[in-house]
C-alpha positions as a printed NumPy array, in Angstrom:
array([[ -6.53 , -50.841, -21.581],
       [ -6.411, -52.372, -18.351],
       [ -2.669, -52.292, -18.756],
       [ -2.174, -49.193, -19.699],
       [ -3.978, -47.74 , -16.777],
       [ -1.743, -49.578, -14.963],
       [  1.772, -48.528, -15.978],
       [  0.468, -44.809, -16.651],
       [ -1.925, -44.741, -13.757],
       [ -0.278, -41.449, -12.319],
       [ -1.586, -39.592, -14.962],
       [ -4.265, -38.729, -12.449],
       [ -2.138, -35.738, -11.378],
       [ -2.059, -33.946, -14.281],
       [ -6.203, -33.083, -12.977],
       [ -3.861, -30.711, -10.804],
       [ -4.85 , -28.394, -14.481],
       [ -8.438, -28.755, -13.67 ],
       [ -8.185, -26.738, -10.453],
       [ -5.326, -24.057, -11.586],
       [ -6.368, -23.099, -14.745],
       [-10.093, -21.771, -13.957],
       [ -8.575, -20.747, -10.291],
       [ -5.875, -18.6  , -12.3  ],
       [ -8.969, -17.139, -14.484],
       [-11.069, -16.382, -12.418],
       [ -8.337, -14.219, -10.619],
       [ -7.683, -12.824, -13.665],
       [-10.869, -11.555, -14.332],
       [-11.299,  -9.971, -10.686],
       [ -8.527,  -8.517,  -9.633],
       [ -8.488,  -5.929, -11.886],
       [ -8.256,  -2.543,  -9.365],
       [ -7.107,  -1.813,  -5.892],
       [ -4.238,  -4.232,  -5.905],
       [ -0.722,  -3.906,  -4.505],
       [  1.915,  -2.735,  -7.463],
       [  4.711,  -4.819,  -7.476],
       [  7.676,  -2.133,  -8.405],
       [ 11.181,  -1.945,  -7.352],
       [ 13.968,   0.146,  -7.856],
       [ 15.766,  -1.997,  -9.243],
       [ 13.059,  -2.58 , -12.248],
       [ 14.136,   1.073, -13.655],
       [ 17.496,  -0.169, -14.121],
       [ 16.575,  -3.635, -16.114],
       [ 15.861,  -2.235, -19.979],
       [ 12.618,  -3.822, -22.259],
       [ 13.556,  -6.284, -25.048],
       [ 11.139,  -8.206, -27.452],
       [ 13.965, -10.517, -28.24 ],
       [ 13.327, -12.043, -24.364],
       [ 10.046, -13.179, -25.776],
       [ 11.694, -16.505, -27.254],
       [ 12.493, -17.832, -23.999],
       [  9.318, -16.761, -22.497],
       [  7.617, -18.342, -24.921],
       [  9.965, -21.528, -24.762],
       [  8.965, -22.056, -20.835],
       [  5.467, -24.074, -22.38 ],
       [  7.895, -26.178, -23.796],
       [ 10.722, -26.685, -21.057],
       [  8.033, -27.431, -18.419],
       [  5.807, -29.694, -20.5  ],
       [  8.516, -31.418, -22.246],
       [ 10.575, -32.287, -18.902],
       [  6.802, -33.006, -17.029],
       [  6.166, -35.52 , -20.023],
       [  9.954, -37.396, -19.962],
       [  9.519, -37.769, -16.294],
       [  5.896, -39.506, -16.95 ],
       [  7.094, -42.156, -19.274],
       [ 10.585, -42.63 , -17.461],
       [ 10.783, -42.354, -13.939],
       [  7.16 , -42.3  , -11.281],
       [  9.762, -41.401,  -8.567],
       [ 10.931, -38.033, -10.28 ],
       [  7.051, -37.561, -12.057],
       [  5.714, -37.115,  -8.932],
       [  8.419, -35.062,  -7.139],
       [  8.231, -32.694, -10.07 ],
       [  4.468, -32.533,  -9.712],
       [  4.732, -31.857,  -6.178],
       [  7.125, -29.024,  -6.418],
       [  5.189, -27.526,  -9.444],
       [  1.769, -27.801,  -8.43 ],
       [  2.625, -27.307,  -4.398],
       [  4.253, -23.908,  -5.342],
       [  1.587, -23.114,  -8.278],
       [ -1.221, -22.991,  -5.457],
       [  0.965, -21.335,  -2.75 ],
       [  1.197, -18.747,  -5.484],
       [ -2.957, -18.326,  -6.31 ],
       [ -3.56 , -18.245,  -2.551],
       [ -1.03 , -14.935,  -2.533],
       [ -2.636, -13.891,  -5.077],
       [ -6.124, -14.469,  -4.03 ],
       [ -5.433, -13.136,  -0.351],
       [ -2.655, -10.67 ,  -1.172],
       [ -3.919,  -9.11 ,  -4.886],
       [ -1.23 ,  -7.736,  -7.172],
       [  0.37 ,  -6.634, -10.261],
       [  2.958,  -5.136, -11.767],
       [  3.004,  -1.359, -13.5  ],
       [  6.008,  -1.797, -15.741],
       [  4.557,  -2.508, -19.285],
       [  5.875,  -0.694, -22.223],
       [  3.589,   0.364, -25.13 ],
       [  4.833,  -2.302, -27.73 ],
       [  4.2  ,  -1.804, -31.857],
       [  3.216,  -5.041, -33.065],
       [  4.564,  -4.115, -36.581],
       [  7.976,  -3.644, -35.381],
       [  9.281,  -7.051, -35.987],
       [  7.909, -10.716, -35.343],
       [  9.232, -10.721, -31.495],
       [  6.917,  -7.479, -31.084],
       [  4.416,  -9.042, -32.234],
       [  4.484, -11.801, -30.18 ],
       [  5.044,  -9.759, -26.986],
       [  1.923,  -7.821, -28.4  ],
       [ -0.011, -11.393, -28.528],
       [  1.219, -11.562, -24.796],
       [ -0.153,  -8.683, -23.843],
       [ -3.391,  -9.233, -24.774],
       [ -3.896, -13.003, -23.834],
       [ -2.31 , -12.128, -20.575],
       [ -3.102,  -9.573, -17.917],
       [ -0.438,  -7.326, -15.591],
       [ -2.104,  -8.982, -12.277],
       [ -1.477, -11.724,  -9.928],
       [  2.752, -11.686, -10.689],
       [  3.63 , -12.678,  -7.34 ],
       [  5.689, -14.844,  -6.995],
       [  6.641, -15.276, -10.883],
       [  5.154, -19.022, -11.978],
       [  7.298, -18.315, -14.74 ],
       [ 10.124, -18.211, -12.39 ],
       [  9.177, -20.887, -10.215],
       [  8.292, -23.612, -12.368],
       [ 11.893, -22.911, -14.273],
       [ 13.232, -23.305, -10.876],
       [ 11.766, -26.49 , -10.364],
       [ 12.266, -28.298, -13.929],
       [ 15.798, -27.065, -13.443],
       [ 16.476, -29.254, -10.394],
       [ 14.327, -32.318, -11.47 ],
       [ 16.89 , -32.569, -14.143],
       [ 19.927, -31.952, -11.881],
       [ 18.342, -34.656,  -9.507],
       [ 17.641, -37.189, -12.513],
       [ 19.625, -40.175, -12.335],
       [ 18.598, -40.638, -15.7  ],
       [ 20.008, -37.624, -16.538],
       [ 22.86 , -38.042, -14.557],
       [ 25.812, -38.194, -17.213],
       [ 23.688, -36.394, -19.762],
       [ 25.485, -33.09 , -19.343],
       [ 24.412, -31.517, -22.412],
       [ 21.163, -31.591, -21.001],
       [ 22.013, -30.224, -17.896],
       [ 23.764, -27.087, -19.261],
       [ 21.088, -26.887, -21.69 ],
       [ 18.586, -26.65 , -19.082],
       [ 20.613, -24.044, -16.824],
       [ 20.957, -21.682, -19.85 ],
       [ 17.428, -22.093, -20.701],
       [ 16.449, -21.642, -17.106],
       [ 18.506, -18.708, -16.613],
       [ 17.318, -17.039, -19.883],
       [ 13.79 , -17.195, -18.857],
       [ 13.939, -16.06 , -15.543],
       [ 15.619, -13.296, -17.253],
       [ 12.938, -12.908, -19.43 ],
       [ 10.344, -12.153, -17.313],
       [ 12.137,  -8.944, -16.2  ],
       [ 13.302,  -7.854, -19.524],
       [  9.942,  -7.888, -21.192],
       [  8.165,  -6.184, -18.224],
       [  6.196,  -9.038, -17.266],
       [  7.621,  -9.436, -13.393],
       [  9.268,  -7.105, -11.251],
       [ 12.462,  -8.368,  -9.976],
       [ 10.504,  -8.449,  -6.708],
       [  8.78 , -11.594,  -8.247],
       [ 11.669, -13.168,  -9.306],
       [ 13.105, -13.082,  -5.587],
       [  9.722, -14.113,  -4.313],
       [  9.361, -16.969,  -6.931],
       [ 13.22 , -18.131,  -6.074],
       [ 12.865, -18.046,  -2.105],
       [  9.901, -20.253,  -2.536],
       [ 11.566, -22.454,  -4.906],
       [ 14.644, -22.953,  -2.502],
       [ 12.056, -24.02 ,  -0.001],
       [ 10.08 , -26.342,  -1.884],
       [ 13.19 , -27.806,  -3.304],
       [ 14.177, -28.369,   0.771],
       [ 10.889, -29.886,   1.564],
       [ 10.477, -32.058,  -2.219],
       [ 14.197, -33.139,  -1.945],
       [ 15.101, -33.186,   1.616],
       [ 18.685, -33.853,   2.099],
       [ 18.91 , -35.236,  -1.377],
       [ 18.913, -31.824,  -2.492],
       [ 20.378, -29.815,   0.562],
       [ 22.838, -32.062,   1.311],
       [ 25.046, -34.609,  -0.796],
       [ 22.977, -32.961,  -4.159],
       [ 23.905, -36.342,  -6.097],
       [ 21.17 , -37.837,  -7.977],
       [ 18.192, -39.816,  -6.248],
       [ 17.99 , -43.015,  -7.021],
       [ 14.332, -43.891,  -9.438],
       [ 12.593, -46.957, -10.762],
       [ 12.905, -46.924, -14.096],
       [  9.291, -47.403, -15.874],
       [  9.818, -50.907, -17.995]])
């Protein structure tokens, strides 16, 4: 025991869940009227499709899955990760908390439509149309994204890589084509991850953008 705590000691800041999660709840049961709509033009344009939902859905998975490599592999890139994540998560809630808002672009979905309707419909209900701004969605994609980009682990994996981009990309996408986030959001949620990829980085990642150098957990 005593050696596991020691080579997976910085599990500690995964307790960054203990403090978003009933933060994020608790704004999601208040801010409920009186709250700045997050619409753009540009929203009309972008049409709704259920099919989006499988990269939505997929972002659990990209996030988690990348969050957990980094854990066993690399302390260096686990904790740059968690500092761009959970840095921007709480940047976010404070907007939200000072700033409330929402979006006013969902569509009326069946359910019995097909199985992608139904899981939008699942969305729906689990999930309120509040505190979008920026898109965590968005953000957090971001910020996997150039952990793996950065990974000298990952370095000549480039499978990975484009695998990551397209995922990335799709659900970034997503959020806009299932009228969960305005396109407002996404700009708000990439701005912010340009700037905590800056700070996190430094010139690592505005500069030479080849991959940091990590201890490799043995």
């Amino acid at each position: 025991m005593k050696n596991l705590l020691k080579k997976y000691g910085h599990i500690w800041a995964l307790g960054y869940g203990f403090i978003y999660l009933p933060w994020f709840l608790y704004l999601e049961r208040t801010v409920v009227r009186d709250y700045a709509v997050m619409h753009v033009r540009l929203d009309d344009y972008i049409p709704f499709s259920e099919y989006f939902i499988v990269p939505y859905l997929l972002w659990f998975v990209y996030v988690a899955g990348f969050v957990l490599y980094f854990f066993f592999t690399s302390k260096q890139e686990y904790y740059r990760l968690c500092t761009f994540l959970f840095t921007g998560m709480t940047i976010s809630l404070l907007i939200c908390t000072f700033f409330p808002n929402g979006t006013d672009l969902r569509v009326i979905v069946d359910p019995e439509k097909n199985f992608c309707s139904y899981l939008v419909s699942l969305v729906h209900a689990a999930d309120t149309s509040t505190n979008v701004f920026p898109s965590i969605h968005v953000y957090n994609s971001l910020g996997v994204h150039a952990a793996v980009m950065r990974s000298g682990a990952l370095r000549n994996k480039r499978g990975i890589k484009r695998g990551s981009f397209v995922l990335m990309t799709g659900i970034c996408l997503s959020t806009m084509f299932l009228k969960q986030h305005s396109a407002i959001d996404v700009m708000g949620a990439m701005i912010l991850a340009y700037m905590m990829c800056v700070l996190v980085y430094g010139e690592n990642y505005a500069g030479s953008r080849k991959p940091v150098r990590q201890k490799v957990l043995g």
